[in-house]
Short mmCIF file of C-alpha atoms and ligand atoms in Angstrom, two decimals:
data_model
loop_
_atom_site.label_atom_id
_atom_site.label_comp_id
_atom_site.label_asym_id
_atom_site.label_seq_id
_atom_site.Cartn_x
_atom_site.Cartn_y
_atom_site.Cartn_z
CA UNK A 1 0.00 0.00 0.00
CA UNK A 2 2.75 2.47 0.94
CA UNK A 3 4.30 2.28 -2.50
CA UNK A 4 1.02 2.77 -4.33
CA UNK A 5 0.57 5.88 -6.42
CA UNK A 6 -2.22 8.34 -5.65
CA UNK A 7 -4.13 6.95 -8.64
CA UNK A 8 -3.80 3.40 -7.26
CA UNK A 9 -4.80 4.51 -3.76
CA UNK A 10 -7.83 6.33 -5.15
CA UNK A 11 -8.85 3.22 -7.11
CA UNK A 12 -8.41 0.97 -4.04
CA UNK A 13 -10.57 3.33 -1.97
CA UNK A 14 -13.31 3.51 -4.59
CA UNK A 15 -13.24 -0.30 -5.04
CA UNK A 16 -13.63 -0.64 -1.22
CA UNK A 17 -10.41 -2.69 -1.00
CA UNK A 18 -9.51 -0.42 1.89
CA UNK A 19 -11.39 2.33 3.71
CA UNK A 20 -10.04 5.81 4.30
CA UNK A 21 -10.12 5.12 8.05
CA UNK A 22 -7.97 2.01 7.59
CA UNK A 23 -5.56 3.80 5.26
CA UNK A 24 -5.25 6.77 7.59
CA UNK A 25 -4.67 4.47 10.57
CA UNK A 26 -1.95 2.60 8.64
CA UNK A 27 -0.10 5.86 8.05
CA UNK A 28 -0.63 7.00 11.64
CA UNK A 29 0.91 3.71 12.83
CA UNK A 30 3.89 4.23 10.54
CA UNK A 31 4.30 7.77 11.83
CA UNK A 32 4.18 6.49 15.43
CA UNK A 33 6.97 4.01 14.61
CA UNK A 34 9.26 6.20 12.51
CA UNK A 35 8.66 9.81 13.50
CA UNK A 36 10.67 9.60 16.75
CA UNK A 37 13.73 9.03 14.53
CA UNK A 38 12.96 11.27 11.55
CA UNK A 39 11.10 14.10 13.26
CA UNK A 40 9.29 14.77 9.99
CA UNK A 41 6.07 15.82 11.71
CA UNK A 42 5.67 18.58 14.28
CA UNK A 43 2.00 17.85 14.96
CA UNK A 44 -0.05 14.71 14.50
CA UNK A 45 -3.68 14.73 15.61
CA UNK A 46 -5.00 11.21 15.06
CA UNK A 47 -8.49 12.02 16.27
CA UNK A 48 -9.02 14.87 13.82
CA UNK A 49 -7.45 12.95 10.92
CA UNK A 50 -9.60 9.89 11.61
CA UNK A 51 -12.75 12.02 11.88
CA UNK A 52 -11.95 13.42 8.42
CA UNK A 53 -11.45 9.84 7.21
CA UNK A 54 -14.89 8.82 8.50
CA UNK A 55 -16.40 11.70 6.52
CA UNK A 56 -14.39 10.68 3.44
CA UNK A 57 -15.67 7.12 3.74
CA UNK A 58 -19.22 8.46 3.60
CA UNK A 59 -18.36 10.38 0.42
CA UNK A 60 -16.78 7.24 -1.00
CA UNK A 61 -19.86 5.19 -0.11
CA UNK A 62 -22.03 7.74 -1.94
CA UNK A 63 -19.75 7.70 -4.96
CA UNK A 64 -19.27 11.48 -4.84
CA UNK A 65 -15.50 11.48 -5.00
CA UNK A 66 -12.52 13.25 -6.53
CA UNK A 67 -9.05 11.87 -7.22
CA UNK A 68 -7.80 12.54 -3.66
CA UNK A 69 -10.91 11.69 -1.62
CA UNK A 70 -9.91 9.68 1.43
CA UNK A 71 -6.15 9.98 0.78
CA UNK A 72 -3.91 11.10 3.69
CA UNK A 73 -1.81 14.16 2.79
CA UNK A 74 0.83 15.77 5.03
CA UNK A 75 0.67 19.57 5.25
CA UNK A 76 3.72 21.77 5.74
CA UNK A 77 3.37 23.57 9.06
CA UNK A 78 3.36 26.92 7.25
CA UNK A 79 -0.31 26.51 6.25
CA UNK A 80 -2.94 27.64 8.73
CA UNK A 81 -5.36 24.78 9.32
CA UNK A 82 -8.35 25.55 11.49
CA UNK A 83 -8.06 24.01 14.96
CA UNK A 84 -4.55 22.71 14.23
CA UNK A 85 -1.43 23.97 15.89
CA UNK A 86 0.41 25.92 13.19
CA UNK A 87 3.98 26.72 14.23
CA UNK A 88 5.93 27.63 11.06
CA UNK A 89 8.82 25.85 12.78
CA UNK A 90 9.15 28.68 15.31
CA UNK A 91 9.01 29.14 19.06
CA UNK A 92 7.11 32.33 18.18
CA UNK A 93 4.12 30.24 17.09
CA UNK A 94 4.76 27.11 19.15
CA UNK A 95 1.31 27.31 20.77
CA UNK A 96 -0.60 29.03 17.98
CA UNK A 97 -3.86 27.31 17.02
CA UNK A 98 -4.98 28.59 13.62
CA UNK A 99 -8.49 30.06 13.66
CA UNK A 100 -9.02 29.58 9.91
CA UNK A 101 -7.95 27.46 6.94
CA UNK A 102 -5.42 28.52 4.32
CA UNK A 103 -6.77 28.38 0.77
CA UNK A 104 -4.61 25.31 0.10
CA UNK A 105 -6.07 23.54 3.15
CA UNK A 106 -9.60 24.48 2.06
CA UNK A 107 -8.93 23.01 -1.35
CA UNK A 108 -7.76 19.69 0.13
CA UNK A 109 -10.75 19.65 2.48
CA UNK A 110 -13.10 20.24 -0.43
CA UNK A 111 -11.44 17.39 -2.29
CA UNK A 112 -12.13 15.10 0.68
CA UNK A 113 -8.41 14.51 1.37
CA UNK A 114 -7.25 13.74 4.92
CA UNK A 115 -4.92 16.11 6.78
CA UNK A 116 -2.45 13.59 8.19
CA UNK A 117 -0.45 16.11 10.18
CA UNK A 118 1.79 19.18 10.02
CA UNK A 119 5.33 18.66 8.80
CA UNK A 120 8.54 20.03 10.22
CA UNK A 121 10.31 22.89 8.43
CA UNK A 122 13.03 25.47 8.84
CA UNK A 123 11.88 28.34 11.03
CA UNK A 124 9.66 30.62 8.89
CA UNK A 125 10.94 28.61 5.89
CA UNK A 126 14.41 30.14 6.19
CA UNK A 127 16.99 27.46 5.58
CA UNK A 128 18.18 24.68 3.32
CA UNK A 129 18.69 21.85 5.81
CA UNK A 130 15.74 21.92 8.21
CA UNK A 131 18.21 22.61 11.02
CA UNK A 132 16.75 26.02 11.89
CA UNK A 133 13.47 24.48 13.13
CA UNK A 134 12.65 25.21 16.76
CA UNK A 135 11.34 21.64 16.86
CA UNK A 136 14.70 20.11 16.02
CA UNK A 137 16.26 18.81 12.83
CA UNK A 138 14.68 16.30 10.47
CA UNK A 139 16.64 13.26 9.31
CA UNK A 140 17.00 12.02 5.76
CA UNK A 141 15.54 8.50 5.32
CA UNK A 142 18.40 7.58 2.94
CA UNK A 143 20.95 8.21 5.69
CA UNK A 144 20.02 9.32 9.17
CA UNK A 145 23.19 11.38 9.56
CA UNK A 146 22.24 13.51 6.56
CA UNK A 147 19.93 16.49 6.31
CA UNK A 148 16.73 16.17 4.25
CA UNK A 149 17.23 19.65 2.76
CA UNK A 150 14.99 22.58 3.53
CA UNK A 151 12.93 24.36 4.22
CA UNK A 152 10.29 21.69 3.39
CA UNK A 153 12.51 19.02 4.97
CA UNK A 154 9.77 17.35 7.00
CA UNK A 155 7.59 16.98 3.90
CA UNK A 156 10.44 15.50 1.85
CA UNK A 157 11.44 13.09 4.61
CA UNK A 158 7.82 12.02 5.17
CA UNK A 159 7.26 11.32 1.46
CA UNK A 160 10.56 9.42 1.11
CA UNK A 161 9.92 7.32 4.24
CA UNK A 162 6.35 6.60 3.11
CA UNK A 163 4.89 8.41 6.13
CA UNK A 164 2.19 10.00 3.92
CA UNK A 165 0.78 9.46 0.45
CA UNK A 166 1.98 12.90 -0.66
CA UNK A 167 2.72 16.27 0.92
CA UNK A 168 2.61 20.00 0.40
CA UNK A 169 5.63 22.28 0.49
CA UNK A 170 6.46 25.91 -0.20
CA UNK A 171 9.31 27.30 -2.25
CA UNK A 172 10.69 30.82 -1.85
CA UNK A 173 14.17 30.09 -3.14
CA UNK A 174 14.21 26.33 -3.60
CA UNK A 175 12.44 24.86 -0.58
CA UNK A 176 10.37 22.35 -2.56
CA UNK A 177 12.95 21.41 -5.18
CA UNK A 178 16.10 21.17 -3.03
CA UNK A 179 14.63 18.86 -0.33
CA UNK A 180 12.91 16.84 -3.09
CA UNK A 181 16.34 16.36 -4.69
CA UNK A 182 18.06 15.48 -1.41
CA UNK A 183 15.38 12.93 -0.45
CA UNK A 184 14.90 11.36 -3.90
CA UNK A 185 11.33 12.50 -4.50
CA UNK A 186 9.47 14.65 -7.04
CA UNK A 187 8.39 18.22 -6.29
CA UNK A 188 7.11 21.14 -8.31
CA UNK A 189 7.03 24.87 -7.62
CA UNK A 190 4.35 26.32 -9.86
CA UNK A 191 4.36 29.68 -11.64
CA UNK A 192 4.08 32.50 -9.10
CA UNK A 193 0.41 33.31 -8.51
CA UNK A 194 -0.94 29.88 -9.44
CA UNK A 195 -1.49 28.69 -5.86
CA UNK A 196 -3.08 31.14 -3.42
CA UNK A 197 -0.89 32.35 -0.56
CA UNK A 198 -3.91 33.06 1.64
CA UNK A 199 -3.27 31.51 5.06
CA UNK A 200 0.28 30.52 4.15
CA UNK A 201 2.52 32.25 6.66
CA UNK A 202 4.47 34.82 4.67
CA UNK A 203 8.25 34.79 4.35
CA UNK A 204 9.02 36.78 1.16
CA UNK A 205 5.67 37.46 -0.46
CA UNK A 206 6.89 38.19 -3.98
CA UNK A 207 8.71 34.83 -4.08
CA UNK A 208 6.66 32.43 -1.89
CA UNK A 209 4.76 29.76 -3.78
CA UNK A 210 3.25 26.48 -2.60
CA UNK A 211 3.39 23.21 -4.49
CA UNK A 212 3.20 19.44 -4.15
CA UNK A 213 5.89 16.97 -3.08
CA UNK A 214 5.22 13.37 -4.00
CA UNK A 215 6.80 10.23 -5.35
CA UNK A 216 6.11 10.86 -9.03
CA UNK A 217 5.22 13.54 -11.56
CA UNK A 218 1.83 11.90 -12.03
CA UNK A 219 1.09 12.23 -8.30
CA UNK A 220 2.25 15.86 -8.38
CA UNK A 221 -0.15 16.57 -11.26
CA UNK A 222 -3.10 15.22 -9.23
CA UNK A 223 -2.03 17.29 -6.21
CA UNK A 224 -1.66 20.42 -8.33
CA UNK A 225 -5.18 19.94 -9.69
CA UNK A 226 -6.40 20.36 -6.11
CA UNK A 227 -4.02 23.11 -4.96
CA UNK A 228 -4.36 25.65 -7.78
CA UNK A 229 -7.15 28.05 -8.57
CA UNK A 230 -8.06 31.71 -8.27
CA UNK A 231 -8.58 33.11 -4.79
CA UNK A 232 -9.60 36.73 -4.40
CA UNK A 233 -8.10 36.85 -0.89
CA UNK A 234 -4.59 36.76 -2.37
CA UNK A 235 -4.02 39.90 -4.47
CA UNK A 236 -1.38 38.09 -6.55
CA UNK A 237 -3.58 35.05 -7.24
CA UNK A 238 -4.04 34.72 -10.99
CA UNK A 239 -7.45 34.58 -12.58
CA UNK A 240 -7.00 31.76 -15.08
CA UNK A 241 -9.09 28.92 -16.41
CA UNK A 242 -8.99 25.73 -14.37
CA UNK A 243 -6.42 23.32 -15.78
CA UNK A 244 -6.08 19.56 -15.68
CA UNK A 245 -2.36 19.09 -15.06
CA UNK A 246 -2.53 15.40 -16.04
CA UNK A 247 -3.72 16.22 -19.56
CA UNK A 248 -0.35 16.03 -21.30
CA UNK A 249 1.34 13.30 -19.25
CA UNK A 250 1.16 10.70 -22.04
CA UNK A 251 2.49 12.92 -24.84
CA UNK A 252 5.67 11.63 -26.52
CA UNK A 253 8.73 13.87 -26.22
CA UNK A 254 9.89 13.75 -29.86
CA UNK A 255 10.92 17.23 -30.90
CA UNK A 256 11.28 18.59 -27.35
CA UNK A 257 14.05 21.20 -27.14
CA UNK A 258 15.97 21.08 -23.86
CA UNK A 259 18.12 24.08 -22.97
CA UNK A 260 21.25 23.42 -20.90
CA UNK A 261 22.56 26.65 -19.31
CA UNK A 262 26.34 26.63 -19.23
CA UNK A 263 26.23 28.44 -15.89
CA UNK A 264 24.57 25.38 -14.28
CA UNK A 265 27.49 23.09 -15.12
CA UNK A 266 30.35 25.30 -14.00
CA UNK A 267 32.53 25.51 -10.91
CA UNK A 268 30.85 24.50 -7.65
CA UNK A 269 28.94 21.53 -9.05
CA UNK A 270 29.93 18.17 -7.53
CA UNK A 271 31.25 15.77 -10.18
CA UNK A 272 28.86 12.97 -9.23
CA UNK A 273 25.80 15.24 -9.44
CA UNK A 274 27.02 16.57 -12.81
CA UNK A 275 27.43 13.02 -14.18
CA UNK A 276 23.97 11.89 -13.08
CA UNK A 277 22.40 14.97 -14.67
CA UNK A 278 24.28 14.33 -17.95
CA UNK A 279 23.08 10.72 -17.88
CA UNK A 280 19.50 11.95 -17.47
CA UNK A 281 20.00 14.28 -20.45
CA UNK A 282 21.27 11.30 -22.47
CA UNK A 283 18.07 9.46 -21.55
CA UNK A 284 16.05 12.43 -22.82
CA UNK A 285 17.96 12.27 -26.12
CA UNK A 286 16.83 8.66 -26.42
CA UNK A 287 13.28 9.81 -25.82
CA UNK A 288 13.55 12.11 -28.85
CA UNK A 289 14.62 15.42 -27.33
CA UNK A 290 17.22 17.70 -28.83
CA UNK A 291 19.72 19.59 -26.69
CA UNK A 292 20.43 23.31 -27.06
CA UNK A 293 23.26 25.13 -25.31
CA UNK A 294 21.99 28.30 -23.64
CA UNK A 295 23.27 30.97 -21.30
CA UNK A 296 21.68 32.70 -18.32
CA UNK A 297 24.40 35.31 -17.75
CA UNK A 298 22.77 37.10 -14.82
CA UNK A 299 22.03 34.00 -12.75
CA UNK A 300 25.42 34.38 -11.09
CA UNK A 301 23.81 37.30 -9.27
CA UNK A 302 20.75 35.35 -8.16
CA UNK A 303 22.00 34.41 -4.68
CA UNK A 304 23.15 37.94 -3.73
CA UNK A 305 19.98 39.49 -5.16
CA UNK A 306 17.81 36.99 -3.29
CA UNK A 307 19.62 37.67 -0.02
CA UNK A 308 18.75 41.34 -0.33
CA UNK A 309 15.14 40.98 -1.47
CA UNK A 310 14.00 37.97 0.60
CA UNK A 311 15.27 39.40 3.93
CA UNK A 312 13.79 42.82 3.03
CA UNK A 313 10.35 41.29 2.56
CA UNK A 314 10.82 39.01 5.56
CA UNK A 315 11.73 41.91 7.86
CA UNK A 316 8.44 43.54 6.92
CA UNK A 317 6.32 40.37 7.07
CA UNK A 318 7.72 39.31 10.42
CA UNK A 319 7.06 42.67 12.06
CA UNK A 320 3.57 41.35 12.90
CA UNK A 321 5.07 39.05 15.51
CA UNK A 322 5.29 41.59 18.28
CA UNK A 323 4.01 39.68 21.29
CA UNK A 324 0.77 41.69 21.28
CA UNK A 325 -1.64 40.10 18.84
CA UNK A 326 -0.64 36.46 18.77
CA UNK A 327 2.34 34.24 19.26
CA UNK A 328 4.99 34.22 21.93
CA UNK A 329 5.15 36.95 24.59
CA UNK A 330 8.10 37.24 26.97
CA UNK A 331 6.97 36.37 30.50
CA UNK A 332 8.71 39.38 32.06
CA UNK A 333 9.22 42.94 30.78
CA UNK A 334 9.26 46.50 32.04
CA UNK A 335 7.36 48.50 29.39
CA UNK A 336 5.95 48.14 25.89
CA UNK A 337 9.27 48.58 24.06
CA UNK A 338 10.91 46.07 26.38
CA UNK A 339 8.04 43.64 25.76
CA UNK A 340 8.54 43.88 21.98
CA UNK A 341 12.26 43.47 22.33
CA UNK A 342 12.19 40.52 24.71
CA UNK A 343 9.34 38.73 22.91
CA UNK A 344 11.13 38.97 19.58
CA UNK A 345 14.60 38.15 20.96
CA UNK A 346 13.28 35.09 22.76
CA UNK A 347 10.71 34.00 20.15
CA UNK A 348 12.86 34.06 16.99
CA UNK A 349 15.83 31.84 16.26
CA UNK A 350 19.25 32.95 15.06
CA UNK A 351 18.70 32.62 11.30
CA UNK A 352 15.42 34.53 11.43
CA UNK A 353 17.07 37.33 13.39
CA UNK A 354 19.91 37.43 10.87
CA UNK A 355 17.39 37.88 8.04
CA UNK A 356 15.44 40.57 9.90
CA UNK A 357 18.63 42.52 10.51
CA UNK A 358 19.77 42.24 6.88
CA UNK A 359 16.29 43.20 5.68
CA UNK A 360 16.02 46.20 7.95
CA UNK A 361 19.48 47.33 6.89
CA UNK A 362 18.89 47.12 3.12
CA UNK A 363 15.61 48.99 3.45
CA UNK A 364 16.96 51.74 5.64
CA UNK A 365 17.49 55.32 4.49
CA UNK A 366 20.74 55.67 2.60
CA UNK A 367 21.01 51.96 1.75
CA UNK A 368 17.70 51.46 0.00
CA UNK A 369 18.99 52.72 -3.36
CA UNK A 370 22.32 50.97 -3.06
CA UNK A 371 20.93 47.54 -2.18
CA UNK A 372 17.18 47.10 -2.46
CA UNK A 373 16.58 49.11 -5.63
CA UNK A 374 19.67 47.69 -7.29
CA UNK A 375 18.57 44.14 -6.44
CA UNK A 376 15.12 44.81 -7.93
CA UNK A 377 16.75 45.92 -11.18
CA UNK A 378 18.93 42.83 -11.38
CA UNK A 379 15.89 40.67 -10.61
CA UNK A 380 14.36 42.05 -13.81
CA UNK A 381 17.52 41.15 -15.78
CA UNK A 382 17.50 37.62 -14.37
CA UNK A 383 13.89 37.16 -15.52
CA UNK A 384 14.82 38.56 -18.96
CA UNK A 385 17.58 35.92 -19.33
CA UNK A 386 14.94 33.21 -19.03
CA UNK A 387 12.60 34.94 -21.48
CA UNK A 388 15.45 35.07 -24.00
CA UNK A 389 16.37 31.43 -23.34
CA UNK A 390 12.82 30.23 -23.92
CA UNK A 391 12.94 31.53 -27.49
CA UNK A 392 15.46 28.73 -28.14
CA UNK A 393 14.12 25.87 -26.02
CA UNK A 394 10.93 24.47 -24.46
CA UNK A 395 12.33 23.53 -21.06
CA UNK A 396 15.60 24.16 -19.26
CA UNK A 397 17.41 21.41 -17.38
CA UNK A 398 20.26 21.20 -14.93
CA UNK A 399 21.06 20.06 -11.41
CA UNK A 400 18.66 21.00 -8.62
CA UNK A 401 21.37 21.27 -5.99
CA UNK A 402 25.16 21.44 -6.33
CA UNK A 403 25.68 18.38 -4.11
CA UNK A 404 23.80 15.48 -2.59
CA UNK A 405 22.59 15.67 1.04
CA UNK A 406 25.25 16.88 3.46
CA UNK A 407 25.53 15.78 7.07
CA UNK A 408 23.68 17.38 9.97
CA UNK A 409 25.81 20.14 11.48
CA UNK A 410 28.13 20.28 8.48
CA UNK A 411 27.13 23.75 7.24
CA UNK A 412 25.47 25.08 10.36
CA UNK A 413 28.18 27.61 11.19
CA UNK A 414 28.54 28.98 7.69
CA UNK A 415 25.44 30.74 6.41
CA UNK A 416 27.01 31.56 3.04
CA UNK A 417 27.80 27.89 2.33
CA UNK A 418 24.22 27.09 3.28
CA UNK A 419 22.87 29.83 0.99
CA UNK A 420 24.82 28.37 -1.93
CA UNK A 421 22.75 25.15 -1.71
CA UNK A 422 20.08 27.05 -3.63
CA UNK A 423 22.34 28.45 -6.32
CA UNK A 424 20.42 26.67 -9.13
CA UNK A 425 16.92 27.14 -7.76
CA UNK A 426 16.75 30.77 -6.61
CA UNK A 427 16.74 32.44 -10.06
CA UNK A 428 13.51 30.58 -10.87
CA UNK A 429 11.73 32.22 -7.93
CA UNK A 430 13.13 35.63 -8.81
CA UNK A 431 11.68 35.21 -12.31
CA UNK A 432 8.38 33.74 -11.03
CA UNK A 433 8.79 30.67 -13.27
CA UNK A 434 7.73 27.09 -12.55
CA UNK A 435 10.47 24.62 -11.63
CA UNK A 436 10.59 21.03 -10.51
CA UNK A 437 12.98 18.37 -9.30
CA UNK A 438 12.88 14.67 -10.15
CA UNK A 439 15.20 11.90 -8.94
CA UNK A 440 17.81 10.88 -11.53
CA UNK A 441 20.20 8.52 -9.72
CA UNK A 442 22.58 8.46 -6.78
CA UNK A 443 25.82 10.20 -5.93
CA UNK A 444 29.13 8.73 -4.72
CA UNK A 445 27.75 8.58 -1.18
CA UNK A 446 24.66 6.64 -2.38
CA UNK A 447 22.45 9.67 -1.74
CA UNK A 448 19.81 10.77 -4.27
CA UNK A 449 20.51 13.29 -7.04
CA UNK A 450 17.82 15.61 -8.40
CA UNK A 451 17.36 16.80 -11.98
CA UNK A 452 15.84 20.25 -12.21
CA UNK A 453 13.34 21.04 -14.98
CA UNK A 454 12.42 24.69 -15.49
CA UNK A 455 9.48 25.63 -17.68
CA UNK A 456 8.13 28.81 -19.19
CA UNK A 457 5.30 30.63 -17.37
CA UNK A 458 2.22 28.40 -16.98
CA UNK A 459 3.97 25.44 -18.59
CA UNK A 460 3.40 23.11 -15.63
CA UNK A 461 1.48 20.56 -17.74
CA UNK A 462 4.37 20.32 -20.16
CA UNK A 463 6.97 20.02 -17.39
CA UNK A 464 4.96 17.25 -15.76
CA UNK A 465 4.77 15.54 -19.16
CA UNK A 466 8.56 15.82 -19.55
CA UNK A 467 9.08 14.42 -16.04
CA UNK A 468 6.50 11.65 -16.43
CA UNK A 469 7.99 10.35 -19.69
CA UNK A 470 11.38 10.06 -17.97
CA UNK A 471 9.73 8.27 -15.05
CA UNK A 472 8.14 5.79 -17.48
CA UNK A 473 11.58 5.07 -18.95
CA UNK A 474 13.54 4.90 -15.65
CA UNK A 475 12.83 3.73 -12.12
CA UNK A 476 14.80 6.20 -9.96
CA UNK A 477 11.56 7.71 -8.64
CA UNK A 478 10.29 4.36 -7.38
CA UNK A 479 13.43 3.51 -5.37
CA UNK A 480 12.83 3.54 -1.63
CA UNK A 481 15.35 4.02 1.15
CA UNK A 482 16.38 0.76 2.82
CA UNK A 483 13.81 -0.41 5.34
CA UNK A 484 10.95 1.50 3.75
N1 LIG B 1 17.06 28.24 1.44
C1 LIG B 1 16.46 29.47 1.03
C2 LIG B 1 16.37 30.39 2.20
O1 LIG B 1 16.86 30.05 3.22
C3 LIG B 1 15.10 29.21 0.43
C4 LIG B 1 14.07 28.91 1.44
C5 LIG B 1 12.73 28.68 0.84
O2 LIG B 1 12.59 28.44 -0.35
N2 LIG B 1 11.72 28.83 1.67
O3 LIG B 1 15.83 31.46 2.15
#
């Protein structure tokens, strides 16, 4: 059961081979066994999940079902879910019970899916290793000494260890794709504006985008069908026709033009990751694709630009956590200013404070023009590079991450090294483009390698087609870590 696809699970539920209550209980048992080691979930609420499963079984009995009805899905703890503790990986929100549902959660509820629990993440989604979580690090099911990536590390670990059927993640600079790569699963960050950010705790609003993390492109397509859609409560939500993201999965790839940016295969890329990616490209040639050399000259500036813009937006978004309205309040203080100061110093972790300080600095008088405005201009140039590239190719491919999963503690003291984990993913967020990661083999340390596929705006269906055809021809995506 745990290796079944979402389509197979849906069919088994509709054929009454298993009930949603039984399936949910099976996953809850697995979580009880494995979560003490992997720490993939921050909150599990068996009673609520099982009550949802009872309701789903009624829907199934009546035959009024969608593709995900009765299927247990893990939700990143960045999404407000009514009545659920929603922590965002922070002490600041350690006891916060969300009073309403995020749009994404509403969509899953409407689809009759089961909320299996809230997954661990870097604090306020700031990180690439899940080590900044107030609730402790997550372990990678392929090697318990290794990080799962971040910030959606709990989601990636839970999918890889078969502790859920599929999961949600969010990606501001790579947080769906990089952990998907490091845990050997499939994840897609859609075009900015495709999935509503309503009720998704904000990190950097112009970059944040939610998406699915699952074991295959086909599963991601089914998840995306549920997650997307216009929502007037998010001013950047796009008013577009409803799409079926599975519609092109079966299309052959003959004639597909794949762009390989020379900047993605330069210094800094581990040799084993580079080889696996080239082998995947060779497989695509066999499937009928042609390869085009391209250049994205401004992507070398993506990491510095991101680390001006994302902290700037974060410093503004996180100003709401002041100890007054909700969240942590210091137990002792002398006056209002002292209460703000103590609540924020005690409630936020080190990385979050670092970002708030950088953000406040680059937005301050005298530095705004030099840093923030300059970064905005370069962001435009980075997006233009992609627009130019897509006149020559249909999709762009390269590595998702420069190396396979590193060990816990290995990069903890060096923020810049950590920031470089996202060197191939960040430009995609700055441009607002869709990007995904699929497993394409293993590195020298037997850890998974991810192939990144970048599409043009709104080209999710094509990217999923490109990923699915590779997954029909190879079996990297169906490999499971030992013991799972
Ligand atoms: N690792 C990047 C950061 O720390 C990206 C995080 C994300 O995508 N949420 O900001």
